[in-house]
Amino acid sequence: MGKPTGFIEYQRELPESRSPLERVRDWREFHTHLSAQKLKTQAGRCMDCGVPFCHTGTLISGMASGCPINNLIPEWNDLVYRGLWKQALERLHKTNNFPEFTGRVCPAPCEGSCVLGIIDPPVAIKTIEQAIADKGFEEGWIVPEPPPQRSGKKVAVVGSGPAGLACAAQLNRAGHQVTVYERADRVGGLLMYGIPNMKLDKAIVQRRVDLLAREGVLFVTNTDIGKGLAATALREKFDAVVLCCGATRPRDLPIEGRNLEGVHFAIEFLHANTRHLLDNNFSSNTVISAKDKHVIVIGGGDTGTDCVGTAMRHQCKSLAQFEIMARPPGARQPDNPWPEWPKVYKLDYGQEEAAARFGDDPRAYLIMTEQFSGNDNGHVRALHTVNVEWIQDGNGRFSPKKIPGSDREWPADLVLLAMGFLGPEDVILDQLAVERDGRSNAKAEEGKYATNIAGVFAAGDMRRGQSLVVWAIHEGRGAARECDRYLMGTTALP
Ligand SMILES: Cc1cc2nc3c(=O)[nH]c(=O)nc-3n(C[C@H](O)[C@H](O)[C@H](O)COP(=O)(O)OP(=O)(O)OC[C@H]3O[C@@H](n4cnc5c(N)ncnc54)[C@H](O)[C@@H]3O)c2cc1C
Ligand code: SF4
């Protein structure tokens, strides 16, 4: 424990993000770092609890409590406090292949279950994690570490999101020759083409991919398994196959006017935007532009926030974001006690930018879209909504009920549907005859990751359903461990 009285003496402090009105003028990351002295102070707030809930990584009420990859948080806090940054990095890499990603994008369930959080603001765990990872790269401590010997076994990983990358990293470490197949033109899954550059710089994703390549992982892009190359062919060519294809089917809103021009899935908008940024730095028009448009984002969550932040950078004319649920309370409620994930109101980066430009949080709560209407050219021009209240039926189930007379029309030139994802696509699972669970995900037991087909494993959003980067890393590591056990009869992977 770095400083026994640190939690009494020091207040929580986070690095100031770049100012909203300045950062919407570019695509650079909005994160900044604390000084080394301040990081030491923040690490000194860690109490090194006897039972550190921050690294438990369990599900309570369906939400993560503690770090899903069981990061050894009190240990690296202590090392940072003592200035032993390289050792802190080693501890961090023991459980997390990609701390430079989680340090930027993780919602930090560790902080929700930090014991200090019972009486005071929690330890700034995520900030310290990012600082350790970034310092590791700056100092040149993170270098390729190819395995000392090869096993002679070959594994195909399909999908290069955080689950596929973590799985590949671990299997390669065990000496297997790993080939990662990706249908997009760049590696990274939603790290590359979902989460926008201002939240996670694509050079940071590419840096890790390059490192994995130098460690011996092979990457094959522009290859859609199941269409370009049959999934069954992989089964013949490789000793094992790990499916990490994500939950890529977006939830639709099949109401009147859905087929009008200007109504898009959020992921189409975000993918096209990052692609343009990386291909030609917007020297041509973006495929889907929000510039000078009335933009409406339907749905909250990370995807909705990223649409808001992206539309702000396109210089939209106005922006509204609809949420069918009620606005969360400002503080934990009695039915949401510590160490559960705190379900509280939060102004995320996109909403903060919209508020700075337009004067208010763009989110409207308890609102339901009933219809899109268009102009003579078949382009969306307005959206029609009603307000709702949530009513409980005799079985205890809540459903939204329209409030009479609350109809409203909103001007809209661009509508982005960010209502979540339904599960994986069929083709590859059907070709391999992999069973599904009740939610249409690839069926494989938690902790085992083996599907009903021998030698075929599934991990990440494809198995778990739409989730988080940190869970994808957890699943990719677990699937690698079980795949290694299948190949070798035993495993030393964690
Ligand atoms: C817009 C957006 C923002 C998000 N922001 C955050 C955030 O801030 N923090 C957070 O923790 N989580 C966030 N998430 C969730 C997080 O990104 C996902 O949970 C995570 O990426 C899942 O990882 P994965 O590896 O399972 O799948 P993915 O990242 O979806 O990767 C799957 C990959 O498989 C490829 N693929 C699919 N089928 C095939 C095939 N047949 N052949 C070849 N390749 C194939 C896809 O092209 C894709 O690249 C966000 C999600 C979205 C959509
Ligand atoms: S990965 Fe997420 S939950 Fe784990 S320590 Fe980092 S911020 Fe916390």
Tab-separated table of N, CA and C and ligand atoms in Angstrom, residues 102 104-107 157-165 181-184 186-196 199 220 223-227 244-248 266-267 270-271 301-304 306-307 348 421 425 427-428 459-463 465-473, ligand 1:
chain	number	residue	atom	x	y	z
A	102	THR	N	-8.409	-0.353	-23.007
A	102	THR	CA	-9.345	-0.254	-21.875
A	102	THR	C	-9.137	1.048	-21.101
A	104	ARG	N	-8.702	3.777	-22.210
A	104	ARG	CA	-9.408	4.851	-22.917
A	104	ARG	C	-10.919	4.625	-22.990
A	105	VAL	N	-11.337	3.383	-23.250
A	105	VAL	CA	-12.759	3.199	-23.583
A	105	VAL	C	-13.567	2.433	-22.537
A	106	CYS	N	-12.919	1.856	-21.534
A	106	CYS	CA	-13.672	1.026	-20.591
A	106	CYS	C	-14.557	1.902	-19.700
A	107	PRO	N	-15.794	1.506	-19.462
A	107	PRO	CA	-16.637	2.292	-18.545
A	107	PRO	C	-16.231	2.132	-17.075
A	157	VAL	N	-8.381	-17.677	-36.288
A	157	VAL	CA	-9.286	-16.838	-35.495
A	157	VAL	C	-10.076	-16.005	-36.503
A	158	VAL	N	-11.392	-16.068	-36.437
A	158	VAL	CA	-12.197	-15.290	-37.382
A	158	VAL	C	-12.748	-14.062	-36.654
A	159	GLY	N	-12.383	-12.875	-37.166
A	159	GLY	CA	-12.806	-11.624	-36.528
A	159	GLY	C	-11.647	-11.026	-35.751
A	160	SER	N	-11.391	-9.732	-35.981
A	160	SER	CA	-10.194	-9.110	-35.387
A	160	SER	C	-10.547	-8.012	-34.390
A	161	GLY	N	-11.728	-8.120	-33.748
A	161	GLY	CA	-12.060	-7.184	-32.669
A	161	GLY	C	-11.243	-7.525	-31.430
A	162	PRO	N	-11.549	-6.891	-30.300
A	162	PRO	CA	-10.751	-7.156	-29.090
A	162	PRO	C	-10.755	-8.622	-28.670
A	163	ALA	N	-11.865	-9.357	-28.901
A	163	ALA	CA	-11.881	-10.789	-28.543
A	163	ALA	C	-10.903	-11.551	-29.433
A	164	GLY	N	-10.976	-11.336	-30.739
A	164	GLY	CA	-10.091	-12.045	-31.670
A	164	GLY	C	-8.627	-11.699	-31.439
A	165	LEU	N	-8.359	-10.414	-31.179
A	165	LEU	CA	-6.960	-9.993	-30.969
A	165	LEU	C	-6.405	-10.577	-29.669
A	181	TYR	N	-8.489	-13.886	-39.532
A	181	TYR	CA	-9.206	-13.479	-40.745
A	181	TYR	C	-10.168	-12.345	-40.407
A	182	GLU	N	-10.175	-11.328	-41.250
A	182	GLU	CA	-11.034	-10.159	-41.016
A	182	GLU	C	-11.631	-9.735	-42.357
A	183	ARG	N	-12.944	-9.503	-42.360
A	183	ARG	CA	-13.555	-9.131	-43.643
A	183	ARG	C	-13.371	-7.656	-43.984
A	184	ALA	N	-13.142	-6.820	-42.973
A	184	ALA	CA	-12.919	-5.398	-43.259
A	184	ALA	C	-11.519	-5.207	-43.847
A	186	ARG	N	-9.333	-3.183	-42.602
A	186	ARG	CA	-8.375	-2.942	-41.522
A	186	ARG	C	-8.701	-3.850	-40.340
A	187	VAL	N	-7.686	-4.138	-39.562
A	187	VAL	CA	-7.828	-5.012	-38.394
A	187	VAL	C	-8.305	-4.189	-37.189
A	188	GLY	N	-9.112	-4.799	-36.302
A	188	GLY	CA	-9.472	-4.111	-35.048
A	188	GLY	C	-10.934	-4.235	-34.668
A	189	GLY	N	-11.795	-4.681	-35.611
A	189	GLY	CA	-13.222	-4.792	-35.291
A	189	GLY	C	-13.772	-3.438	-34.882
A	190	LEU	N	-14.568	-3.413	-33.826
A	190	LEU	CA	-15.191	-2.151	-33.408
A	190	LEU	C	-14.179	-1.180	-32.802
A	191	LEU	N	-12.986	-1.676	-32.443
A	191	LEU	CA	-11.933	-0.758	-31.988
A	191	LEU	C	-11.508	0.141	-33.149
A	192	MET	N	-11.572	-0.427	-34.366
A	192	MET	CA	-11.162	0.329	-35.548
A	192	MET	C	-12.350	1.075	-36.166
A	193	TYR	N	-13.434	0.348	-36.435
A	193	TYR	CA	-14.524	0.931	-37.226
A	193	TYR	C	-15.821	1.166	-36.451
A	194	GLY	N	-15.783	1.102	-35.129
A	194	GLY	CA	-16.980	1.427	-34.344
A	194	GLY	C	-16.688	2.654	-33.492
A	195	ILE	N	-15.796	2.493	-32.522
A	195	ILE	CA	-15.428	3.580	-31.610
A	195	ILE	C	-14.656	4.636	-32.410
A	196	PRO	N	-15.086	5.896	-32.406
A	196	PRO	CA	-14.429	6.889	-33.268
A	196	PRO	C	-13.043	7.318	-32.767
A	199	LYS	N	-12.125	9.093	-29.452
A	199	LYS	CA	-12.155	8.329	-28.203
A	199	LYS	C	-11.001	7.333	-28.169
A	220	VAL	N	-5.095	-11.638	-42.181
A	220	VAL	CA	-5.609	-11.681	-43.556
A	220	VAL	C	-6.875	-10.831	-43.586
A	223	THR	N	-11.337	-10.553	-46.166
A	223	THR	CA	-11.731	-11.949	-46.381
A	223	THR	C	-12.925	-12.281	-45.495
A	224	ASP	N	-14.065	-12.425	-46.142
A	224	ASP	CA	-15.312	-12.692	-45.425
A	224	ASP	C	-15.501	-14.199	-45.327
A	225	ILE	N	-15.240	-14.762	-44.173
A	225	ILE	CA	-15.340	-16.217	-44.027
A	225	ILE	C	-16.811	-16.621	-44.105
A	226	GLY	N	-17.073	-17.608	-44.939
A	226	GLY	CA	-18.461	-18.021	-45.169
A	226	GLY	C	-18.938	-17.534	-46.522
A	227	LYS	N	-18.329	-16.452	-46.995
A	227	LYS	CA	-18.703	-15.950	-48.326
A	227	LYS	C	-17.501	-16.091	-49.260
A	244	CYS	N	-14.776	-15.195	-33.460
A	244	CYS	CA	-14.903	-13.939	-32.691
A	244	CYS	C	-15.497	-12.878	-33.617
A	245	CYS	N	-16.656	-13.189	-34.194
A	245	CYS	CA	-17.205	-12.348	-35.270
A	245	CYS	C	-18.094	-11.216	-34.782
A	246	GLY	N	-18.264	-11.075	-33.462
A	246	GLY	CA	-19.041	-9.954	-32.950
A	246	GLY	C	-20.548	-10.172	-33.074
A	247	ALA	N	-21.292	-9.205	-32.559
A	247	ALA	CA	-22.764	-9.198	-32.667
A	247	ALA	C	-23.094	-8.087	-33.644
A	248	THR	N	-23.153	-8.426	-34.915
A	248	THR	CA	-23.133	-7.378	-35.945
A	248	THR	C	-24.503	-7.059	-36.543
A	266	ALA	N	-26.586	3.418	-37.056
A	266	ALA	CA	-25.461	4.180	-36.516
A	266	ALA	C	-24.125	3.642	-37.015
A	267	ILE	N	-24.026	2.332	-37.089
A	267	ILE	CA	-22.727	1.728	-37.414
A	267	ILE	C	-22.314	2.045	-38.858
A	270	LEU	N	-20.822	5.540	-38.536
A	270	LEU	CA	-19.532	5.566	-37.831
A	270	LEU	C	-18.432	4.893	-38.661
A	271	HIS	N	-18.772	3.771	-39.287
A	271	HIS	CA	-17.788	3.050	-40.097
A	271	HIS	C	-17.327	3.937	-41.263
A	301	GLY	N	-26.526	4.857	-24.946
A	301	GLY	CA	-25.381	3.945	-24.950
A	301	GLY	C	-24.178	4.535	-25.669
A	302	ASP	N	-23.106	3.732	-25.709
A	302	ASP	CA	-21.858	4.192	-26.321
A	302	ASP	C	-22.042	4.526	-27.797
A	303	THR	N	-22.827	3.694	-28.495
A	303	THR	CA	-23.000	3.905	-29.935
A	303	THR	C	-23.675	5.244	-30.183
A	304	GLY	N	-24.737	5.533	-29.418
A	304	GLY	CA	-25.438	6.800	-29.574
A	304	GLY	C	-24.515	7.973	-29.266
A	306	ASP	N	-21.301	8.093	-29.552
A	306	ASP	CA	-20.319	8.252	-30.635
A	306	ASP	C	-20.942	8.919	-31.862
A	307	CYS	N	-22.228	8.649	-32.101
A	307	CYS	CA	-22.913	9.329	-33.206
A	307	CYS	C	-23.028	10.825	-32.902
A	348	ASP	N	-21.744	12.166	-20.997
A	348	ASP	CA	-20.595	11.597	-21.704
A	348	ASP	C	-20.029	12.643	-22.673
A	421	PHE	N	-27.678	-4.148	-30.696
A	421	PHE	CA	-27.410	-5.213	-31.674
A	421	PHE	C	-28.106	-6.494	-31.235
A	425	GLU	N	-24.246	-12.879	-37.120
A	425	GLU	CA	-24.836	-13.238	-38.414
A	425	GLU	C	-24.874	-14.758	-38.551
A	427	VAL	N	-24.370	-16.831	-41.458
A	427	VAL	CA	-23.667	-17.627	-42.479
A	427	VAL	C	-22.600	-18.545	-41.899
A	428	ILE	N	-21.679	-17.969	-41.140
A	428	ILE	CA	-20.537	-18.769	-40.675
A	428	ILE	C	-20.997	-19.840	-39.671
A	459	ALA	N	-16.165	-16.759	-28.915
A	459	ALA	CA	-15.881	-15.811	-27.827
A	459	ALA	C	-16.291	-14.397	-28.228
A	460	GLY	N	-16.390	-13.536	-27.217
A	460	GLY	CA	-16.699	-12.123	-27.443
A	460	GLY	C	-18.192	-11.913	-27.646
A	461	ASP	N	-18.525	-10.809	-28.302
A	461	ASP	CA	-19.934	-10.459	-28.502
A	461	ASP	C	-20.681	-11.560	-29.239
A	462	MET	N	-19.987	-12.340	-30.034
A	462	MET	CA	-20.640	-13.405	-30.794
A	462	MET	C	-21.221	-14.478	-29.847
A	463	ARG	N	-20.570	-14.698	-28.718
A	463	ARG	CA	-21.025	-15.699	-27.750
A	463	ARG	C	-21.856	-15.055	-26.638
A	465	GLY	N	-23.198	-11.874	-26.643
A	465	GLY	CA	-24.129	-10.807	-27.000
A	465	GLY	C	-23.419	-9.474	-26.822
A	466	GLN	N	-24.033	-8.435	-27.338
A	466	GLN	CA	-23.446	-7.093	-27.328
A	466	GLN	C	-22.928	-6.741	-25.926
A	467	SER	N	-21.655	-6.340	-25.837
A	467	SER	CA	-21.097	-6.132	-24.502
A	467	SER	C	-20.054	-5.019	-24.513
A	468	LEU	N	-18.914	-5.284	-23.858
A	468	LEU	CA	-17.879	-4.255	-23.703
A	468	LEU	C	-16.531	-4.787	-24.176
A	469	VAL	N	-15.614	-3.878	-24.458
A	469	VAL	CA	-14.265	-4.252	-24.886
A	469	VAL	C	-13.602	-5.136	-23.818
A	470	VAL	N	-13.768	-4.761	-22.561
A	470	VAL	CA	-13.089	-5.505	-21.499
A	470	VAL	C	-13.624	-6.941	-21.391
A	471	TRP	N	-14.929	-7.133	-21.641
A	471	TRP	CA	-15.468	-8.498	-21.633
A	471	TRP	C	-14.956	-9.269	-22.849
A	472	ALA	N	-14.807	-8.579	-23.973
A	472	ALA	CA	-14.298	-9.246	-25.183
A	472	ALA	C	-12.866	-9.732	-24.941
A	473	ILE	N	-12.065	-8.914	-24.261
A	473	ILE	CA	-10.687	-9.331	-23.953
A	473	ILE	C	-10.724	-10.544	-23.015
B	1	LIG	C1	-20.192	2.332	-31.849
B	1	LIG	C2	-19.769	1.482	-30.701
B	1	LIG	C3	-19.077	2.061	-29.652
B	1	LIG	C4	-18.669	1.275	-28.587
B	1	LIG	N1	-17.980	1.888	-27.574
B	1	LIG	C5	-17.538	1.128	-26.548
B	1	LIG	C6	-16.801	1.725	-25.504
B	1	LIG	O1	-16.579	2.933	-25.485
B	1	LIG	N2	-16.348	0.923	-24.507
B	1	LIG	C7	-16.568	-0.425	-24.502
B	1	LIG	O2	-16.089	-1.119	-23.599
B	1	LIG	N3	-17.293	-1.012	-25.472
B	1	LIG	C8	-17.778	-0.272	-26.493
B	1	LIG	N4	-18.513	-0.859	-27.482
B	1	LIG	C9	-18.705	-2.327	-27.454
B	1	LIG	C10	-17.425	-3.041	-27.925
B	1	LIG	O3	-16.874	-2.375	-29.012
B	1	LIG	C11	-17.719	-4.496	-28.268
B	1	LIG	O4	-18.305	-5.119	-27.143
B	1	LIG	C12	-16.444	-5.241	-28.642
B	1	LIG	O5	-15.773	-4.614	-29.712
B	1	LIG	C13	-16.759	-6.690	-29.020
B	1	LIG	O6	-15.579	-7.305	-29.445
B	1	LIG	P1	-15.589	-8.569	-30.404
B	1	LIG	O7	-14.172	-8.862	-30.687
B	1	LIG	O8	-16.428	-9.630	-29.814
B	1	LIG	O9	-16.343	-8.117	-31.737
B	1	LIG	P2	-16.115	-6.920	-32.759
B	1	LIG	O10	-15.315	-5.821	-32.191
B	1	LIG	O11	-17.487	-6.595	-33.259
B	1	LIG	O12	-15.271	-7.578	-33.927
B	1	LIG	C14	-15.799	-8.580	-34.754
B	1	LIG	C15	-15.042	-8.580	-36.055
B	1	LIG	O13	-15.365	-9.747	-36.797
B	1	LIG	C16	-15.411	-9.412	-38.171
B	1	LIG	N5	-16.209	-10.431	-38.837
B	1	LIG	C17	-17.517	-10.733	-38.618
B	1	LIG	N6	-17.898	-11.758	-39.393
B	1	LIG	C18	-16.804	-12.111	-40.121
B	1	LIG	C19	-16.578	-13.105	-41.117
B	1	LIG	N7	-17.545	-13.930	-41.502
B	1	LIG	N8	-15.338	-13.190	-41.675
B	1	LIG	C20	-14.341	-12.342	-41.282
B	1	LIG	N9	-14.516	-11.380	-40.343
B	1	LIG	C21	-15.729	-11.273	-39.780
B	1	LIG	C22	-16.058	-8.052	-38.173
B	1	LIG	O14	-15.787	-7.359	-39.388
B	1	LIG	C23	-15.381	-7.414	-36.966
B	1	LIG	O15	-14.197	-6.744	-37.368
B	1	LIG	C24	-18.966	-0.110	-28.556
B	1	LIG	C25	-19.702	-0.689	-29.603
B	1	LIG	C26	-20.110	0.107	-30.663
B	1	LIG	C27	-20.902	-0.521	-31.768
